[in-house]
Amino acid sequence: MANYQITTTVLGVLFAAVILFLIRGDRLYLRLGLFWMAVALLAVLLGVWPRLLDNFADSLGIRYSPTLLLVCAVGVLFIKALHADMVNTRIERQVRRLHQSLALLQIKNQQAAPEKR
């Protein structure tokens, strides 16, 4: 096995271990952890069998297989960033509505307070 294969395999296994540690410590949701575990397993697979990428690239007509890997990585990161922005937008909308509801409740509470005296 070549040095780059060993390095990729070891990094994939370490990455998987870190993801499991984060999930177990409740620092990462399981749903998100599954995505990152798939990335780690892909790194291990490509480390053990680097010809998989070459064969897949050849079947798509791509002559330089690392190009396929980089294009796929950029695409996945783009989708991941877009998803994160969508989640942030939803959370910000919910927080804004919560603030509005809280302000209305405070106004009602202040209006009801003088009536009780």
PDB file of C-alpha atoms in Angstrom:
ATOM      1  CA  MET A   1       0.000   0.000   0.000  1.00  0.00           C
ATOM      2  CA  ALA A   2       1.370   3.432  -0.941  1.00  0.00           C
ATOM      3  CA  ASN A   3       1.952   6.202   1.586  1.00  0.00           C
ATOM      4  CA  TYR A   4      -0.953   8.303   0.321  1.00  0.00           C
ATOM      5  CA  GLN A   5      -3.278   5.310   0.683  1.00  0.00           C
ATOM      6  CA  ILE A   6      -2.218   4.740   4.269  1.00  0.00           C
ATOM      7  CA  THR A   7      -2.539   8.442   5.057  1.00  0.00           C
ATOM      8  CA  THR A   8      -6.004   8.685   3.524  1.00  0.00           C
ATOM      9  CA  THR A   9      -7.188   5.540   5.283  1.00  0.00           C
ATOM     10  CA  VAL A  10      -5.854   6.631   8.670  1.00  0.00           C
ATOM     11  CA  LEU A  11      -7.326  10.138   8.288  1.00  0.00           C
ATOM     12  CA  GLY A  12     -10.706   8.649   7.333  1.00  0.00           C
ATOM     13  CA  VAL A  13     -10.702   6.359  10.378  1.00  0.00           C
ATOM     14  CA  LEU A  14      -9.649   9.224  12.677  1.00  0.00           C
ATOM     15  CA  PHE A  15     -12.335  11.454  11.184  1.00  0.00           C
ATOM     16  CA  ALA A  16     -14.948   8.738  11.783  1.00  0.00           C
ATOM     17  CA  ALA A  17     -13.771   8.373  15.387  1.00  0.00           C
ATOM     18  CA  VAL A  18     -14.038  12.137  15.964  1.00  0.00           C
ATOM     19  CA  ILE A  19     -17.558  12.165  14.490  1.00  0.00           C
ATOM     20  CA  LEU A  20     -18.611   9.286  16.742  1.00  0.00           C
ATOM     21  CA  PHE A  21     -17.126  11.113  19.746  1.00  0.00           C
ATOM     22  CA  LEU A  22     -19.064  14.269  18.865  1.00  0.00           C
ATOM     23  CA  ILE A  23     -22.322  12.356  18.408  1.00  0.00           C
ATOM     24  CA  ARG A  24     -21.808  10.447  21.639  1.00  0.00           C
ATOM     25  CA  GLY A  25     -21.067  13.666  23.531  1.00  0.00           C
ATOM     26  CA  ASP A  26     -24.251  15.217  22.124  1.00  0.00           C
ATOM     27  CA  ARG A  27     -22.264  17.937  20.368  1.00  0.00           C
ATOM     28  CA  LEU A  28     -23.460  16.878  16.926  1.00  0.00           C
ATOM     29  CA  TYR A  29     -26.912  15.722  15.894  1.00  0.00           C
ATOM     30  CA  LEU A  30     -27.119  12.158  14.674  1.00  0.00           C
ATOM     31  CA  ARG A  31     -28.717  13.260  11.398  1.00  0.00           C
ATOM     32  CA  LEU A  32     -25.776  15.553  10.622  1.00  0.00           C
ATOM     33  CA  GLY A  33     -23.312  13.012  11.939  1.00  0.00           C
ATOM     34  CA  LEU A  34     -24.534  10.451   9.427  1.00  0.00           C
ATOM     35  CA  PHE A  35     -23.534  12.769   6.588  1.00  0.00           C
ATOM     36  CA  TRP A  36     -20.046  13.231   8.020  1.00  0.00           C
ATOM     37  CA  MET A  37     -19.717   9.498   8.698  1.00  0.00           C
ATOM     38  CA  ALA A  38     -20.472   8.888   5.026  1.00  0.00           C
ATOM     39  CA  VAL A  39     -17.688  11.328   4.121  1.00  0.00           C
ATOM     40  CA  ALA A  40     -15.288   9.530   6.480  1.00  0.00           C
ATOM     41  CA  LEU A  41     -16.227   6.116   5.064  1.00  0.00           C
ATOM     42  CA  LEU A  42     -15.711   7.436   1.545  1.00  0.00           C
ATOM     43  CA  ALA A  43     -12.219   8.594   2.554  1.00  0.00           C
ATOM     44  CA  VAL A  44     -11.459   5.136   3.955  1.00  0.00           C
ATOM     45  CA  LEU A  45     -12.792   3.448   0.814  1.00  0.00           C
ATOM     46  CA  LEU A  46     -10.748   5.670  -1.472  1.00  0.00           C
ATOM     47  CA  GLY A  47      -7.705   5.118   0.731  1.00  0.00           C
ATOM     48  CA  VAL A  48      -7.992   1.347   0.569  1.00  0.00           C
ATOM     49  CA  TRP A  49      -9.125   1.138  -3.071  1.00  0.00           C
ATOM     50  CA  PRO A  50      -7.931   4.259  -4.933  1.00  0.00           C
ATOM     51  CA  ARG A  51      -8.772   2.664  -8.275  1.00  0.00           C
ATOM     52  CA  LEU A  52     -12.486   3.096  -7.476  1.00  0.00           C
ATOM     53  CA  LEU A  53     -12.176   6.806  -8.178  1.00  0.00           C
ATOM     54  CA  ASP A  54     -10.119   6.167 -11.309  1.00  0.00           C
ATOM     55  CA  ASN A  55     -12.635   3.677 -12.682  1.00  0.00           C
ATOM     56  CA  PHE A  56     -15.588   5.955 -11.924  1.00  0.00           C
ATOM     57  CA  ALA A  57     -13.835   8.923 -13.539  1.00  0.00           C
ATOM     58  CA  ASP A  58     -13.006   6.834 -16.613  1.00  0.00           C
ATOM     59  CA  SER A  59     -16.642   5.764 -16.930  1.00  0.00           C
ATOM     60  CA  LEU A  60     -17.659   9.452 -16.917  1.00  0.00           C
ATOM     61  CA  GLY A  61     -15.002  10.339 -19.476  1.00  0.00           C
ATOM     62  CA  ILE A  62     -12.841  12.329 -17.060  1.00  0.00           C
ATOM     63  CA  ARG A  63      -9.164  11.757 -17.759  1.00  0.00           C
ATOM     64  CA  TYR A  64      -7.713  13.130 -14.511  1.00  0.00           C
ATOM     65  CA  SER A  65      -9.609  11.466 -11.658  1.00  0.00           C
ATOM     66  CA  PRO A  66      -8.676  13.930  -8.859  1.00  0.00           C
ATOM     67  CA  THR A  67     -10.674  16.500 -10.820  1.00  0.00           C
ATOM     68  CA  LEU A  68     -13.798  14.435 -10.253  1.00  0.00           C
ATOM     69  CA  LEU A  69     -13.048  14.268  -6.541  1.00  0.00           C
ATOM     70  CA  LEU A  70     -12.579  18.037  -6.294  1.00  0.00           C
ATOM     71  CA  VAL A  71     -15.693  18.834  -8.320  1.00  0.00           C
ATOM     72  CA  CYS A  72     -17.777  16.487  -6.172  1.00  0.00           C
ATOM     73  CA  ALA A  73     -16.293  17.950  -2.980  1.00  0.00           C
ATOM     74  CA  VAL A  74     -17.078  21.508  -4.073  1.00  0.00           C
ATOM     75  CA  GLY A  75     -20.608  20.466  -5.028  1.00  0.00           C
ATOM     76  CA  VAL A  76     -21.222  18.752  -1.693  1.00  0.00           C
ATOM     77  CA  LEU A  77     -19.820  21.729   0.230  1.00  0.00           C
ATOM     78  CA  PHE A  78     -22.005  24.103  -1.787  1.00  0.00           C
ATOM     79  CA  ILE A  79     -25.112  22.057  -0.979  1.00  0.00           C
ATOM     80  CA  LYS A  80     -24.081  21.821   2.680  1.00  0.00           C
ATOM     81  CA  ALA A  81     -23.577  25.605   2.903  1.00  0.00           C
ATOM     82  CA  LEU A  82     -26.924  26.245   1.199  1.00  0.00           C
ATOM     83  CA  HIS A  83     -28.642  23.885   3.636  1.00  0.00           C
ATOM     84  CA  ALA A  84     -26.968  25.632   6.593  1.00  0.00           C
ATOM     85  CA  ASP A  85     -28.191  29.005   5.310  1.00  0.00           C
ATOM     86  CA  MET A  86     -31.717  27.649   4.974  1.00  0.00           C
ATOM     87  CA  VAL A  87     -31.629  26.328   8.554  1.00  0.00           C
ATOM     88  CA  ASN A  88     -30.247  29.661   9.832  1.00  0.00           C
ATOM     89  CA  THR A  89     -33.007  31.546   8.016  1.00  0.00           C
ATOM     90  CA  ARG A  90     -35.666  29.321   9.572  1.00  0.00           C
ATOM     91  CA  ILE A  91     -34.181  29.741  13.043  1.00  0.00           C
ATOM     92  CA  GLU A  92     -33.925  33.527  12.668  1.00  0.00           C
ATOM     93  CA  ARG A  93     -37.569  33.671  11.561  1.00  0.00           C
ATOM     94  CA  GLN A  94     -38.626  31.602  14.580  1.00  0.00           C
ATOM     95  CA  VAL A  95     -36.606  33.820  16.942  1.00  0.00           C
ATOM     96  CA  ARG A  96     -38.143  36.970  15.439  1.00  0.00           C
ATOM     97  CA  ARG A  97     -41.650  35.551  15.915  1.00  0.00           C
ATOM     98  CA  LEU A  98     -40.779  34.529  19.463  1.00  0.00           C
ATOM     99  CA  HIS A  99     -39.567  38.062  20.218  1.00  0.00           C
ATOM    100  CA  GLN A 100     -42.780  39.493  18.801  1.00  0.00           C
ATOM    101  CA  SER A 101     -44.893  37.115  20.876  1.00  0.00           C
ATOM    102  CA  LEU A 102     -42.894  37.960  23.983  1.00  0.00           C
ATOM    103  CA  ALA A 103     -43.331  41.700  23.350  1.00  0.00           C
ATOM    104  CA  LEU A 104     -47.102  41.244  22.982  1.00  0.00           C
ATOM    105  CA  LEU A 105     -47.255  39.244  26.217  1.00  0.00           C
ATOM    106  CA  GLN A 106     -45.251  41.917  28.043  1.00  0.00           C
ATOM    107  CA  ILE A 107     -47.607  44.631  26.794  1.00  0.00           C
ATOM    108  CA  LYS A 108     -50.643  42.600  27.929  1.00  0.00           C
ATOM    109  CA  ASN A 109     -48.981  41.994  31.285  1.00  0.00           C
ATOM    110  CA  GLN A 110     -48.253  45.700  31.739  1.00  0.00           C
ATOM    111  CA  GLN A 111     -51.822  46.625  30.815  1.00  0.00           C
ATOM    112  CA  ALA A 112     -53.265  44.076  33.216  1.00  0.00           C
ATOM    113  CA  ALA A 113     -50.953  45.060  36.090  1.00  0.00           C
ATOM    114  CA  PRO A 114     -52.559  48.518  36.791  1.00  0.00           C
ATOM    115  CA  GLU A 115     -56.037  46.949  36.793  1.00  0.00           C
ATOM    116  CA  LYS A 116     -55.055  44.589  39.606  1.00  0.00           C
ATOM    117  CA  ARG A 117     -53.961  47.416  41.946  1.00  0.00           C
TER     118      ARG A 117
END
